[in-house]
Amino acid sequence: MTEECAAVSDASLVGRARGGDPAAFEALVRRHYRAAWSIAWSVTGNGMDAEDVCQDAFVRALERLDECRRPESFLAWLRTIVRSTALNLIERRKVRDAAPLDAVVEGSGPEADARAARAELRAGLERALAQLPERQREALLLHDLEGMTHAEIAGTIGVSEVNSRQLCFVARRRLREILDPRWVEEALG
């Protein structure tokens, strides 16, 4: 994203996108993709599904941009679309897709061992996160991955700020119970 776009408000970008400026909507996508992906992943528990959800959600957002009543709150509006899109995906799937195969670690030596350890850690963490209730997973990812405040999380998932803090606390405690103790040190500090 260019420095010029970074200084422009969401409301201004929404206005320009409504006027037919594709670069303005592209700037909104770049600005908010990580937050959208985090929400999608917190609902689906799968990175590939989260990417699909994001693509669908951004297309829907573009198609319905005129329905965004408060352009200054574009991100809140987008989060609702992402969450709804993710929940719709889950509803459509009666049988969960098989998890993608882990990347094959080629070669040997310290680098291959490190890659294998990271892949094992990532897979274990994803499995543990998938065991959390949706709200706990969503609050934790939005706070720890996206750096959102508890007030922002509260507005996004429809809970109080205190409940957002509690969801994160309980999620971290549950992850410590689920995860291998050696992973806890690496993943949760």
Short mmCIF file of C-alpha atoms in Angstrom, two decimals:
data_model
loop_
_atom_site.label_atom_id
_atom_site.label_comp_id
_atom_site.label_asym_id
_atom_site.label_seq_id
_atom_site.Cartn_x
_atom_site.Cartn_y
_atom_site.Cartn_z
CA MET A 1 0.00 0.00 0.00
CA THR A 2 1.42 3.38 -0.90
CA GLU A 3 2.04 6.03 1.72
CA GLU A 4 -0.71 8.11 0.12
CA CYS A 5 -3.27 5.32 0.58
CA ALA A 6 -2.10 4.69 4.13
CA ALA A 7 -2.94 8.27 5.05
CA VAL A 8 -6.41 8.11 3.48
CA SER A 9 -9.33 7.16 5.73
CA ASP A 10 -11.53 4.15 5.10
CA ALA A 11 -14.46 6.50 4.54
CA SER A 12 -12.58 8.30 1.78
CA LEU A 13 -11.53 5.02 0.15
CA VAL A 14 -15.11 3.71 0.31
CA GLY A 15 -16.33 6.91 -1.33
CA ARG A 16 -13.75 6.62 -4.10
CA ALA A 17 -14.52 2.92 -4.60
CA ARG A 18 -18.23 3.71 -4.87
CA GLY A 19 -17.29 6.20 -7.55
CA GLY A 20 -15.64 3.45 -9.57
CA ASP A 21 -11.99 3.77 -8.44
CA PRO A 22 -10.65 0.18 -8.37
CA ALA A 23 -7.41 1.29 -6.69
CA ALA A 24 -9.41 2.57 -3.72
CA PHE A 25 -11.06 -0.80 -3.14
CA GLU A 26 -7.73 -2.54 -3.63
CA ALA A 27 -6.31 -0.30 -0.88
CA LEU A 28 -9.16 -1.35 1.42
CA VAL A 29 -8.44 -5.02 0.68
CA ARG A 30 -4.72 -4.60 1.40
CA ARG A 31 -5.42 -2.65 4.55
CA HIS A 32 -7.89 -5.13 6.03
CA TYR A 33 -6.94 -8.52 4.58
CA ARG A 34 -5.10 -9.76 7.69
CA ALA A 35 -7.99 -8.91 9.99
CA ALA A 36 -10.43 -10.57 7.60
CA TRP A 37 -8.25 -13.67 7.35
CA SER A 38 -7.94 -13.91 11.14
CA ILE A 39 -11.69 -13.80 11.56
CA ALA A 40 -12.23 -16.32 8.77
CA TRP A 41 -9.63 -18.67 10.23
CA SER A 42 -11.06 -18.35 13.71
CA VAL A 43 -14.41 -19.57 12.37
CA THR A 44 -13.21 -22.21 9.88
CA GLY A 45 -10.05 -23.39 11.63
CA ASN A 46 -8.40 -23.89 8.25
CA GLY A 47 -6.02 -21.56 6.40
CA MET A 48 -7.14 -22.54 2.92
CA ASP A 49 -10.79 -22.13 3.85
CA ALA A 50 -9.97 -18.76 5.42
CA GLU A 51 -8.42 -17.59 2.15
CA ASP A 52 -11.51 -18.73 0.21
CA VAL A 53 -13.77 -16.98 2.71
CA CYS A 54 -11.77 -13.76 2.39
CA GLN A 55 -11.98 -13.80 -1.38
CA ASP A 56 -15.72 -14.38 -1.28
CA ALA A 57 -16.23 -11.78 1.44
CA PHE A 58 -14.29 -9.08 -0.40
CA VAL A 59 -16.25 -9.79 -3.59
CA ARG A 60 -19.50 -9.51 -1.62
CA ALA A 61 -18.27 -6.31 0.03
CA LEU A 62 -17.48 -4.79 -3.37
CA GLU A 63 -20.86 -5.85 -4.77
CA ARG A 64 -22.65 -4.40 -1.74
CA LEU A 65 -20.47 -1.37 -1.11
CA ASP A 66 -23.48 0.93 -1.48
CA GLU A 67 -25.06 -0.88 1.50
CA CYS A 68 -22.25 0.20 3.83
CA ARG A 69 -24.16 2.83 5.82
CA ARG A 70 -21.17 4.07 7.81
CA PRO A 71 -18.11 4.18 5.52
CA GLU A 72 -15.96 5.33 8.44
CA SER A 73 -16.75 1.93 10.02
CA PHE A 74 -15.94 -0.09 6.91
CA LEU A 75 -13.86 -2.59 8.88
CA ALA A 76 -16.70 -3.40 11.28
CA TRP A 77 -19.03 -3.87 8.30
CA LEU A 78 -16.46 -6.05 6.54
CA ARG A 79 -15.95 -8.19 9.65
CA THR A 80 -19.66 -8.96 9.69
CA ILE A 81 -19.52 -10.05 6.05
CA VAL A 82 -16.42 -12.21 6.67
CA ARG A 83 -17.92 -13.89 9.71
CA SER A 84 -21.21 -14.55 7.89
CA THR A 85 -19.38 -15.92 4.85
CA ALA A 86 -17.30 -18.25 7.04
CA LEU A 87 -20.35 -19.50 8.91
CA ASN A 88 -22.13 -20.11 5.59
CA LEU A 89 -19.16 -22.16 4.37
CA ILE A 90 -19.33 -24.35 7.45
CA GLU A 91 -23.08 -24.82 7.04
CA ARG A 92 -22.64 -25.91 3.43
CA ARG A 93 -20.10 -28.52 4.41
CA LYS A 94 -21.61 -31.49 6.13
CA VAL A 95 -18.41 -33.45 5.90
CA ARG A 96 -15.22 -31.65 6.84
CA ASP A 97 -12.54 -31.58 4.15
CA ALA A 98 -9.41 -33.52 4.87
CA ALA A 99 -6.60 -31.44 6.31
CA PRO A 100 -3.98 -30.52 3.70
CA LEU A 101 -0.86 -32.60 3.74
CA ASP A 102 2.08 -30.99 5.48
CA ALA A 103 4.81 -29.84 3.16
CA VAL A 104 7.42 -32.49 2.56
CA VAL A 105 10.65 -31.58 4.29
CA GLU A 106 13.43 -32.17 1.83
CA GLY A 107 17.04 -32.73 2.67
CA SER A 108 18.57 -33.35 6.01
CA GLY A 109 20.53 -31.54 8.63
CA PRO A 110 19.75 -28.69 11.01
CA GLU A 111 17.65 -26.66 8.54
CA ALA A 112 15.44 -29.61 7.66
CA ASP A 113 15.08 -30.47 11.35
CA ALA A 114 14.12 -26.89 12.15
CA ARG A 115 11.54 -26.84 9.34
CA ALA A 116 10.11 -30.15 10.54
CA ALA A 117 9.93 -28.84 14.13
CA ARG A 118 8.17 -25.66 12.99
CA ALA A 119 5.71 -27.69 10.89
CA GLU A 120 5.03 -29.94 13.87
CA LEU A 121 4.54 -26.94 16.15
CA ARG A 122 2.23 -25.21 13.66
CA ALA A 123 0.14 -28.37 13.16
CA GLY A 124 -0.11 -28.94 16.91
CA LEU A 125 -1.10 -25.34 17.54
CA GLU A 126 -3.72 -25.45 14.78
CA ARG A 127 -5.19 -28.65 16.21
CA ALA A 128 -5.26 -27.11 19.68
CA LEU A 129 -6.87 -23.90 18.41
CA ALA A 130 -9.48 -25.95 16.57
CA GLN A 131 -10.49 -27.51 19.91
CA LEU A 132 -11.35 -24.12 21.41
CA PRO A 133 -14.91 -22.85 21.24
CA GLU A 134 -15.35 -20.44 18.34
CA ARG A 135 -15.65 -17.28 20.45
CA GLN A 136 -12.52 -18.09 22.47
CA ARG A 137 -10.54 -18.85 19.32
CA GLU A 138 -11.80 -15.72 17.60
CA ALA A 139 -11.06 -13.42 20.56
CA LEU A 140 -7.59 -14.90 21.04
CA LEU A 141 -6.61 -14.63 17.38
CA LEU A 142 -7.94 -11.10 17.05
CA HIS A 143 -6.04 -10.03 20.16
CA ASP A 144 -2.78 -11.92 19.77
CA LEU A 145 -2.49 -12.11 15.98
CA GLU A 146 -4.16 -8.89 14.93
CA GLY A 147 -3.28 -6.82 17.98
CA MET A 148 -6.85 -5.64 18.45
CA THR A 149 -7.85 -4.13 21.77
CA HIS A 150 -10.49 -5.83 23.89
CA ALA A 151 -12.86 -2.95 23.10
CA GLU A 152 -12.40 -3.59 19.36
CA ILE A 153 -12.85 -7.33 19.84
CA ALA A 154 -15.99 -6.73 21.86
CA GLY A 155 -17.49 -4.71 19.02
CA THR A 156 -16.46 -7.27 16.44
CA ILE A 157 -17.81 -10.43 18.05
CA GLY A 158 -20.64 -8.87 20.04
CA VAL A 159 -19.50 -9.36 23.63
CA SER A 160 -18.52 -6.99 26.43
CA GLU A 161 -14.93 -5.83 26.84
CA VAL A 162 -14.71 -7.79 30.09
CA ASN A 163 -16.00 -10.89 28.33
CA SER A 164 -13.38 -10.41 25.60
CA ARG A 165 -10.64 -10.44 28.26
CA GLN A 166 -12.17 -13.52 29.85
CA LEU A 167 -12.40 -15.34 26.51
CA CYS A 168 -8.69 -14.72 25.85
CA PHE A 169 -7.70 -15.77 29.36
CA VAL A 170 -9.70 -19.00 29.23
CA ALA A 171 -8.47 -19.74 25.69
CA ARG A 172 -4.82 -19.40 26.73
CA ARG A 173 -5.38 -21.57 29.79
CA ARG A 174 -7.09 -24.23 27.66
CA LEU A 175 -4.28 -24.15 25.08
CA ARG A 176 -1.76 -24.74 27.85
CA GLU A 177 -3.76 -27.80 28.91
CA ILE A 178 -4.03 -29.16 25.36
CA LEU A 179 -0.55 -28.48 24.04
CA ASP A 180 2.57 -30.48 24.68
CA PRO A 181 4.47 -28.64 27.46
CA ARG A 182 7.50 -28.07 25.21
CA TRP A 183 5.26 -26.31 22.69
CA VAL A 184 3.70 -24.06 25.31
CA GLU A 185 7.04 -22.39 25.94
CA GLU A 186 7.56 -21.72 22.23
CA ALA A 187 3.98 -20.81 21.26
CA LEU A 188 2.64 -19.02 24.33
CA GLY A 189 5.79 -17.81 26.02
#
